[in-house]
mmCIF file of N, CA and C in Angstrom:
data_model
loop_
_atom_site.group_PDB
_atom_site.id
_atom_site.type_symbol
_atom_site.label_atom_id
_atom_site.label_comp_id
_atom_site.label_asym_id
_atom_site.label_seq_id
_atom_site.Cartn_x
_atom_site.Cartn_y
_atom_site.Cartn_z
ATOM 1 N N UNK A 1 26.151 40.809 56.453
ATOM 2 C CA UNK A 1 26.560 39.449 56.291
ATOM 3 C C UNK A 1 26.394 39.086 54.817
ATOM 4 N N UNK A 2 27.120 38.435 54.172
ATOM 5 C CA UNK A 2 27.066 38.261 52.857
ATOM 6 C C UNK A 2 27.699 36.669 52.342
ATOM 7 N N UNK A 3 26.438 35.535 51.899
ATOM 8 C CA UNK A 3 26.527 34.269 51.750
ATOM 9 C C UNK A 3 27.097 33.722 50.584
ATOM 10 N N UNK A 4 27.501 33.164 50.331
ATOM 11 C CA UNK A 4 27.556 32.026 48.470
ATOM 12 C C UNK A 4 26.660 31.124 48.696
ATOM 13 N N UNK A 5 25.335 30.640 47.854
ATOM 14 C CA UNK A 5 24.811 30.002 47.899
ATOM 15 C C UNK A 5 25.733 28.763 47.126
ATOM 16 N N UNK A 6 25.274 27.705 46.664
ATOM 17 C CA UNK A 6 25.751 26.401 46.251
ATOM 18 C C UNK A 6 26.017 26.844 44.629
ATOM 19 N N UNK A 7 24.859 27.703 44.802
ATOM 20 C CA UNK A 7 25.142 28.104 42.912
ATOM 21 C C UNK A 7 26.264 28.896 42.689
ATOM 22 N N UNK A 8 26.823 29.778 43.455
ATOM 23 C CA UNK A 8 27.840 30.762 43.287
ATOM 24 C C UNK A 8 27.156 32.201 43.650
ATOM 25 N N UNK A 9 26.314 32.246 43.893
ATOM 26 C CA UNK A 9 25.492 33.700 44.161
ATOM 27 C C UNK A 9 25.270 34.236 45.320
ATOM 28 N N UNK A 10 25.522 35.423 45.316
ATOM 29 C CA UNK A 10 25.841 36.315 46.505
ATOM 30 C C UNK A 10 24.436 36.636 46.740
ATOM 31 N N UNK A 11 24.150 36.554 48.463
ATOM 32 C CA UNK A 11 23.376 37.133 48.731
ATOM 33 C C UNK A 11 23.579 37.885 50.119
ATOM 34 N N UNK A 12 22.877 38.828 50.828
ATOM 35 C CA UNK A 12 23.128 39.523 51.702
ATOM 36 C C UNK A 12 22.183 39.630 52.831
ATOM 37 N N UNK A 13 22.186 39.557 54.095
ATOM 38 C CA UNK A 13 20.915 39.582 54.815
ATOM 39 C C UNK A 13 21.374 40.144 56.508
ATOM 40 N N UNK A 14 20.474 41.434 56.265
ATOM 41 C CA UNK A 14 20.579 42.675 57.574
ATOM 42 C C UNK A 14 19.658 42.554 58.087
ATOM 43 N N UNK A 15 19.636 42.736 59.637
ATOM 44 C CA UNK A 15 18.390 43.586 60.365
ATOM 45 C C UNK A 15 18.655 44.545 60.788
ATOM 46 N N UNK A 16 17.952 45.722 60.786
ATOM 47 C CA UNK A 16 17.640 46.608 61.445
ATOM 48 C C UNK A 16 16.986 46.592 62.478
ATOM 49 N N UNK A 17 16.474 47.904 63.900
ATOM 50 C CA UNK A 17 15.908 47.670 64.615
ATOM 51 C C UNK A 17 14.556 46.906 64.493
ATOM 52 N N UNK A 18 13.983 47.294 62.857
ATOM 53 C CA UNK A 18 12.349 47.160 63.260
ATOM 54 C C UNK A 18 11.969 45.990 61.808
ATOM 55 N N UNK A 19 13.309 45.891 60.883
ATOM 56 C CA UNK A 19 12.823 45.517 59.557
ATOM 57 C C UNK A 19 14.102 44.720 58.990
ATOM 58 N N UNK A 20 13.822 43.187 58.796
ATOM 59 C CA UNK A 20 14.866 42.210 58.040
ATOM 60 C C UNK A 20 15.001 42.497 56.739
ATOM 61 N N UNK A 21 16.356 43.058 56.198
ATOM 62 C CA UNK A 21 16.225 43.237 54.671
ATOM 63 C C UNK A 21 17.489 42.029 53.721
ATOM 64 N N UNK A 22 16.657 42.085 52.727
ATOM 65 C CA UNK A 22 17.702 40.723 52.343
ATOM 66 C C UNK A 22 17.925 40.947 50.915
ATOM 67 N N UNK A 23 18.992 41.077 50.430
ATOM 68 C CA UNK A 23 19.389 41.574 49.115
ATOM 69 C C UNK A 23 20.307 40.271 48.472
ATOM 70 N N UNK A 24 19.936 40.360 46.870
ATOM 71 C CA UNK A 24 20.486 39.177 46.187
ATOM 72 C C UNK A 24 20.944 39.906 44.951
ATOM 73 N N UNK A 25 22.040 39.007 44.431
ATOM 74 C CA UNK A 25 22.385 39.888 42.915
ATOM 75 C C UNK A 25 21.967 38.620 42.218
ATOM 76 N N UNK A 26 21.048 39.309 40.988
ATOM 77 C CA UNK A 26 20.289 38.673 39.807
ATOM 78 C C UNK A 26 21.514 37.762 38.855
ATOM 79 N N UNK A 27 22.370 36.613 38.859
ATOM 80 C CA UNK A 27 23.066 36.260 37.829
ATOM 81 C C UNK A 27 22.436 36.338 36.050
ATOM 82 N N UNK A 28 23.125 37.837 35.802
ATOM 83 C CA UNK A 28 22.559 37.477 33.873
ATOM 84 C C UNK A 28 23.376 36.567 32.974
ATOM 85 N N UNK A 29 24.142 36.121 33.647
ATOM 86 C CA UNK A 29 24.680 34.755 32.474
ATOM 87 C C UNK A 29 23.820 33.337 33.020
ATOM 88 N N UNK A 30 22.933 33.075 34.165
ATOM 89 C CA UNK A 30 22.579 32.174 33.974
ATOM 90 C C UNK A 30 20.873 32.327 32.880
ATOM 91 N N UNK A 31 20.401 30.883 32.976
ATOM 92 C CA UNK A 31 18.945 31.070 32.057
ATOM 93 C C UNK A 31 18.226 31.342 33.212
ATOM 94 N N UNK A 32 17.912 31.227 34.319
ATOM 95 C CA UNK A 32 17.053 31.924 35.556
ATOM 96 C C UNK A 32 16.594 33.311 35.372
ATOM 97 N N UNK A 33 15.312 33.081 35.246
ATOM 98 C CA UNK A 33 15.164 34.698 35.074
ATOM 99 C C UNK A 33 15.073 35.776 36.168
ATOM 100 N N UNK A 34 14.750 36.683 35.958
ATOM 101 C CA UNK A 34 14.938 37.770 37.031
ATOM 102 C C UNK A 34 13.553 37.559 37.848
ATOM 103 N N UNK A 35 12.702 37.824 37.485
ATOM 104 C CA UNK A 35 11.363 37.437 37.949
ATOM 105 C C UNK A 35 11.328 36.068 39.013
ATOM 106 N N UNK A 36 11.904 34.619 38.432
ATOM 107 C CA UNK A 36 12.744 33.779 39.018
ATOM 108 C C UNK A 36 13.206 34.406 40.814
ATOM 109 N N UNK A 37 14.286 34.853 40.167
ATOM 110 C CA UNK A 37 14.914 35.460 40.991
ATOM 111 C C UNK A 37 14.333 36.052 42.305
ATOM 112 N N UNK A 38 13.724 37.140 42.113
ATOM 113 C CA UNK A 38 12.747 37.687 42.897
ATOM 114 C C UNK A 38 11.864 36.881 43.434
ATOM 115 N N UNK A 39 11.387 36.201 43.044
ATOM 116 C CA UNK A 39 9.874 35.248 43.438
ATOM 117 C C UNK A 39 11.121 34.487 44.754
ATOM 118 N N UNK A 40 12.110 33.739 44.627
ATOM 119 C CA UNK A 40 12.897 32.930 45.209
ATOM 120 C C UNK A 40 13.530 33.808 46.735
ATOM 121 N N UNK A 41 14.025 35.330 46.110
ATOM 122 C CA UNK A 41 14.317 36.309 47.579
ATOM 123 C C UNK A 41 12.792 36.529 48.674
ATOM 124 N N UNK A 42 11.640 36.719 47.908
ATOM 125 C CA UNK A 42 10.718 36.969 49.093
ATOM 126 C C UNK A 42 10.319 35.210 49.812
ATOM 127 N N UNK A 43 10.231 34.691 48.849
ATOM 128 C CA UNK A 43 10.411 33.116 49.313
ATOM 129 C C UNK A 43 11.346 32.994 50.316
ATOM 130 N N UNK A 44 12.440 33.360 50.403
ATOM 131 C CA UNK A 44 13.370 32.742 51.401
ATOM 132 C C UNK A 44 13.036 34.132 52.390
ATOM 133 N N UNK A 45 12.789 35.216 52.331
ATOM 134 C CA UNK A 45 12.307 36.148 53.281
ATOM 135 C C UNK A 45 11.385 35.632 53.892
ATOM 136 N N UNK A 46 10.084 35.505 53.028
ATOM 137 C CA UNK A 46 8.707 35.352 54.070
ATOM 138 C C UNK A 46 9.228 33.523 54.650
ATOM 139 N N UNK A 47 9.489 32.842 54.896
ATOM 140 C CA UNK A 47 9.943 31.878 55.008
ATOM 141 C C UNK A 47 8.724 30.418 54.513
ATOM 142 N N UNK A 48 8.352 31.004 53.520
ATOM 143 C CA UNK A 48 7.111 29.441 52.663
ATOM 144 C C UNK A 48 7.717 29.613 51.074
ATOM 145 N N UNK A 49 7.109 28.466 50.685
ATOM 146 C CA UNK A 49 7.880 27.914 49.173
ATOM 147 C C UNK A 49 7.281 29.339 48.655
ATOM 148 N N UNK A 50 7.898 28.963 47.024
ATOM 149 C CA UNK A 50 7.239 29.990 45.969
ATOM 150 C C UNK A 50 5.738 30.099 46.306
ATOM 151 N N UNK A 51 4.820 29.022 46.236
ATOM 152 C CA UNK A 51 3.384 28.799 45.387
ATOM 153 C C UNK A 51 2.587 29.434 46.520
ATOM 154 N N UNK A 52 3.238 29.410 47.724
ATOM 155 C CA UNK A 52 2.311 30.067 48.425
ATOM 156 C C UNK A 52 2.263 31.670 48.490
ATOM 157 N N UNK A 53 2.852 32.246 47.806
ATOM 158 C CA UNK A 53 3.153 33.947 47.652
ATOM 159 C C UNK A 53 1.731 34.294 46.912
ATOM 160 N N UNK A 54 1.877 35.543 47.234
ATOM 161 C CA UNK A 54 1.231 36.312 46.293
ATOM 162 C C UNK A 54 1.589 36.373 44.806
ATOM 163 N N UNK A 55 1.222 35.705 43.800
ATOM 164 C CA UNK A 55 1.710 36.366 43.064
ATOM 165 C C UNK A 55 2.043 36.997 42.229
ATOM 166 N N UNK A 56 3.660 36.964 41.459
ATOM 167 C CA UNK A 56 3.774 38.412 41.518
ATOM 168 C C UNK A 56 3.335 39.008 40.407
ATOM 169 N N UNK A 57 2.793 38.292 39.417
ATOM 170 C CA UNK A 57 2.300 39.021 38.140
ATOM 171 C C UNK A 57 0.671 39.398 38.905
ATOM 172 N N UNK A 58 0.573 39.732 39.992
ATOM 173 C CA UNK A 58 -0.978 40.104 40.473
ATOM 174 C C UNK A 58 -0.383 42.054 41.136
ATOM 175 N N UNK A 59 1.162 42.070 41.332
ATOM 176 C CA UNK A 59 1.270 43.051 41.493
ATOM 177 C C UNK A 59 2.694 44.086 40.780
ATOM 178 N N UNK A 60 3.110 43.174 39.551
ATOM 179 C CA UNK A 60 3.923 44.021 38.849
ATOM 180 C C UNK A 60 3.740 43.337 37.218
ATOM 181 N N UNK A 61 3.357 44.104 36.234
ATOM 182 C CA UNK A 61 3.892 43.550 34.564
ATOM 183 C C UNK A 61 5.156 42.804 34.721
ATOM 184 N N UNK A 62 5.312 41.542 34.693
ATOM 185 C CA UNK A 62 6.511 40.353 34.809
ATOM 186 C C UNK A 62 7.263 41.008 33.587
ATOM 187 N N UNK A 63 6.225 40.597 32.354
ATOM 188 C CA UNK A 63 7.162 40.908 31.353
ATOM 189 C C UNK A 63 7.743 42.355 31.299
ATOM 190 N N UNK A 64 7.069 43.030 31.562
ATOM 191 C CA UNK A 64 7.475 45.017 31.601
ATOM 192 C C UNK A 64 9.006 44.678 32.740
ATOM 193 N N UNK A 65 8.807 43.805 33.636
ATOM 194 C CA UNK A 65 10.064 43.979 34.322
ATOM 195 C C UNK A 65 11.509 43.276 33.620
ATOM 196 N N UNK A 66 11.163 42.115 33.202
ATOM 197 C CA UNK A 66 12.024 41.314 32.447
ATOM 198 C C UNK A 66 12.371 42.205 31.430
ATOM 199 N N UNK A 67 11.633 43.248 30.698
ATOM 200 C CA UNK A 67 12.188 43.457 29.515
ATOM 201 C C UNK A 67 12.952 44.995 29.687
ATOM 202 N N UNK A 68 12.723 45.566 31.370
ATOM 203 C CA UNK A 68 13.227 46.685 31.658
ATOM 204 C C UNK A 68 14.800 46.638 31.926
ATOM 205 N N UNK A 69 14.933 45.266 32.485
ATOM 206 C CA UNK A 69 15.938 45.353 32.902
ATOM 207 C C UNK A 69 16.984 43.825 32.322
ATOM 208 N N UNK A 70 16.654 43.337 31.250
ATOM 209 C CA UNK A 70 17.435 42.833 30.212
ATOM 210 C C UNK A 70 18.336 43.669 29.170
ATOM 211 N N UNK A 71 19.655 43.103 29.176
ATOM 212 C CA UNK A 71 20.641 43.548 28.507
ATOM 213 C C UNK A 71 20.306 43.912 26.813
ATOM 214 N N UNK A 72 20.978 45.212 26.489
ATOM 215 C CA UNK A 72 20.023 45.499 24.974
ATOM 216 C C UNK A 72 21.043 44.903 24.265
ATOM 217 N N UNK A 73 20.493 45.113 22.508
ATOM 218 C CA UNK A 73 21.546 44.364 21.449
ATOM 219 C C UNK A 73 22.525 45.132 21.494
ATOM 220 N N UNK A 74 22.771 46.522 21.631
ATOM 221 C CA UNK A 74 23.836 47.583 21.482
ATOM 222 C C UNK A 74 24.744 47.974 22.534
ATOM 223 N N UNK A 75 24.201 46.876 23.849
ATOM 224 C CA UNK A 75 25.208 47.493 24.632
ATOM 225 C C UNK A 75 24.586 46.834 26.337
ATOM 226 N N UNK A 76 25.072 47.217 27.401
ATOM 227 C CA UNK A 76 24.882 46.685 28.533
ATOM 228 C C UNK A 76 23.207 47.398 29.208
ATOM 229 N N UNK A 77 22.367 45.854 30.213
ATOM 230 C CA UNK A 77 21.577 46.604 30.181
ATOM 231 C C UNK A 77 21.603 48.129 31.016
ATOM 232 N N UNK A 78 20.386 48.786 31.565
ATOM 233 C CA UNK A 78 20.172 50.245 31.836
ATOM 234 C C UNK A 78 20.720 50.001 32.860
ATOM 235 N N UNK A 79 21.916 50.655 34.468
ATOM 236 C CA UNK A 79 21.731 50.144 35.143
ATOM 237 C C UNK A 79 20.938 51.386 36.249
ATOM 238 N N UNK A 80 20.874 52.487 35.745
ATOM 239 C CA UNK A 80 20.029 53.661 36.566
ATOM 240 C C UNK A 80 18.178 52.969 36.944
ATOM 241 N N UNK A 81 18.193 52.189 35.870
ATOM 242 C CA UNK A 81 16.567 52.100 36.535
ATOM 243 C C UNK A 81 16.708 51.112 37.953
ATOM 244 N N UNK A 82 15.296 51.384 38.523
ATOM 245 C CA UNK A 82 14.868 50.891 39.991
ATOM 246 C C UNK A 82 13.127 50.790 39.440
ATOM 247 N N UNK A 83 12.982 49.994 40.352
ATOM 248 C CA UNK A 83 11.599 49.338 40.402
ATOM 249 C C UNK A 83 11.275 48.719 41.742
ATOM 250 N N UNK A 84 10.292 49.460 42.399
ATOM 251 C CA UNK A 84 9.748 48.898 43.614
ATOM 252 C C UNK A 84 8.587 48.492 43.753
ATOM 253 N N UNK A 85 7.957 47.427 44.522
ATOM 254 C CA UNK A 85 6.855 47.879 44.572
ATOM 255 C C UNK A 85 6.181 46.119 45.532
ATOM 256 N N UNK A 86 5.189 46.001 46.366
ATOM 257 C CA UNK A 86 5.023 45.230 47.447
ATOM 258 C C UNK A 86 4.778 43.544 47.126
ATOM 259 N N UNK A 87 5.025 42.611 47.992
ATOM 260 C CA UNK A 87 4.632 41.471 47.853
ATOM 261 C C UNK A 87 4.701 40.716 48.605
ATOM 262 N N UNK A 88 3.402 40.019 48.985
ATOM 263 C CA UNK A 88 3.151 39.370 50.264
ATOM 264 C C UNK A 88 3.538 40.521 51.489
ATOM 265 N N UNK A 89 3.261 41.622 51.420
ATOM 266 C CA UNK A 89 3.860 42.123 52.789
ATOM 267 C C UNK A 89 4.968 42.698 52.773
ATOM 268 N N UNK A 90 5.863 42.629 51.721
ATOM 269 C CA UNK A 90 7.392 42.545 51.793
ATOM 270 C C UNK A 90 7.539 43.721 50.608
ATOM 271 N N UNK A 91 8.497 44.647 50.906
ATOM 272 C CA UNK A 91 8.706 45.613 49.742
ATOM 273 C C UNK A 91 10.135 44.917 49.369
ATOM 274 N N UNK A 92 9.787 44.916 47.785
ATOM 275 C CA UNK A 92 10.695 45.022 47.126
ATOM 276 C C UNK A 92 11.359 45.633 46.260
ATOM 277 N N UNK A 93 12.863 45.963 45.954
ATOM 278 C CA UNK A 93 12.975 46.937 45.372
ATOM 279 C C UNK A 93 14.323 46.225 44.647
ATOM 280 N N UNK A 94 14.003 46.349 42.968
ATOM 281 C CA UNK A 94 14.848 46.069 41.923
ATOM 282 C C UNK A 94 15.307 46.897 41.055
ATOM 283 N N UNK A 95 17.106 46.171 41.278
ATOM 284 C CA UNK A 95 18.116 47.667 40.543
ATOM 285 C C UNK A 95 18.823 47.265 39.304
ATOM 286 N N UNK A 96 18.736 48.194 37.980
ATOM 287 C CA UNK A 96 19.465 47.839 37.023
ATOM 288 C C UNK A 96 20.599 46.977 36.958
ATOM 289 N N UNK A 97 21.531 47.181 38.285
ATOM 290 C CA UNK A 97 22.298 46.194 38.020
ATOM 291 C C UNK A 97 22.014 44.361 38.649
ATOM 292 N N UNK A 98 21.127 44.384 38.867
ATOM 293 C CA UNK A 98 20.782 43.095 38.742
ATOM 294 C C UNK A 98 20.525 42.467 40.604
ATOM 295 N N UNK A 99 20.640 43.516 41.074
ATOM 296 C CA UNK A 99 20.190 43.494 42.901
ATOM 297 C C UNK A 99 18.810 43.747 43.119
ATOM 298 N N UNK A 100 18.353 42.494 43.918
ATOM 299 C CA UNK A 100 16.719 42.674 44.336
ATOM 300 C C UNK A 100 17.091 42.829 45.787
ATOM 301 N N UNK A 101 15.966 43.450 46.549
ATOM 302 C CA UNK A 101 15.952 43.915 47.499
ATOM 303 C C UNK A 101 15.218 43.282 48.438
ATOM 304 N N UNK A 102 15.268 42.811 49.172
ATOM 305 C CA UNK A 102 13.322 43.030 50.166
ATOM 306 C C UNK A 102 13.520 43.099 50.947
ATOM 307 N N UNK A 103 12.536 43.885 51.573
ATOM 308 C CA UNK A 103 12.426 44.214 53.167
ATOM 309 C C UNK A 103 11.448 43.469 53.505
ATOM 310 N N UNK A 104 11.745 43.084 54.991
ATOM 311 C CA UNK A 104 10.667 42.404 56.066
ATOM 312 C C UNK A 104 9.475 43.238 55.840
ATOM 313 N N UNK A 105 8.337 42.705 56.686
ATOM 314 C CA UNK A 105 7.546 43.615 56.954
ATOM 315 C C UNK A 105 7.812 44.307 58.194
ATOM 316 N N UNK A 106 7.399 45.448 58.678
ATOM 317 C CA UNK A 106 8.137 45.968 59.935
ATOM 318 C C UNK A 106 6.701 45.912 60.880
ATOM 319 N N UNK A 107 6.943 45.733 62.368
ATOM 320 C CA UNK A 107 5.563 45.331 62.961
ATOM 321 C C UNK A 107 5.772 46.236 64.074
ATOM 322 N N UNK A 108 4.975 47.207 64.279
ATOM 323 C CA UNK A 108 4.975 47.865 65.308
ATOM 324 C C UNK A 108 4.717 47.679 66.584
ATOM 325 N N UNK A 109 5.298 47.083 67.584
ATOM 326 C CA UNK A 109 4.166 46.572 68.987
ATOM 327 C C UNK A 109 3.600 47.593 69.555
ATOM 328 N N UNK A 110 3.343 49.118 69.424
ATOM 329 C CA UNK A 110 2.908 49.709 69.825
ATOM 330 C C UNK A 110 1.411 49.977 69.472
ATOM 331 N N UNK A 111 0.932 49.465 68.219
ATOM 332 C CA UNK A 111 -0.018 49.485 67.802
ATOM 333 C C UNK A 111 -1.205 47.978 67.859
ATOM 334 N N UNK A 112 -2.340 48.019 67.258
ATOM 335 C CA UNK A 112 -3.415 46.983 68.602
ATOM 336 C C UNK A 112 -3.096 45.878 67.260
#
């Protein structure tokens, strides 16, 4: 399934049998940053505002990410890099070209 929010931005949102995954593309012409960005996809995943997250500079270098995946002076940014890594529960996973990822948490009922 794939939405337009009010802003113009695509976002995407699957389930699988065991795990809700919800993917957004990062706009680099707006001033919103990517970090932004991300903080706002597990927000609308875990379903509570920003402030109540974990967050995320407690489990990734903000700036190391902002500056991995910002456009260079010589040319477009990298788009081979990926960056994953957890929040609030929720894996996320961010792609050079400007797509964040997150997965639900997946809950086993088989276990106590």
């Amino acid at each position: 399934m794939t939405e337009v929010d009010e802003d113009g931005s695509r976002r995407q949102a699957a389930s699988t049998a065991d795990r809700d995954v919800y993917s957004v593309q990062h706009d680099w012409t707006d001033e919103t940053s990517l970090v932004t960005t991300v903080v706002k996809a597990v927000s609308a995943v875990a379903g509570v505002r920003p402030p109540d997250l974990e967050p995320l500079y407690s489990v990734v270098n903000t700036d190391a990410l902002e500056r991995l995946f910002r456009p260079t002076d010589d040319g477009p940014r990298p788009t081979e890099s990926v960056v994953r890594f957890p929040v609030s529960g929720h894996d996320v996973t961010v792609y050079g070209d400007g797509v964040v990822v997150v997965e639900a948490p997946s809950y086993d009922d088989s276990k106590p």
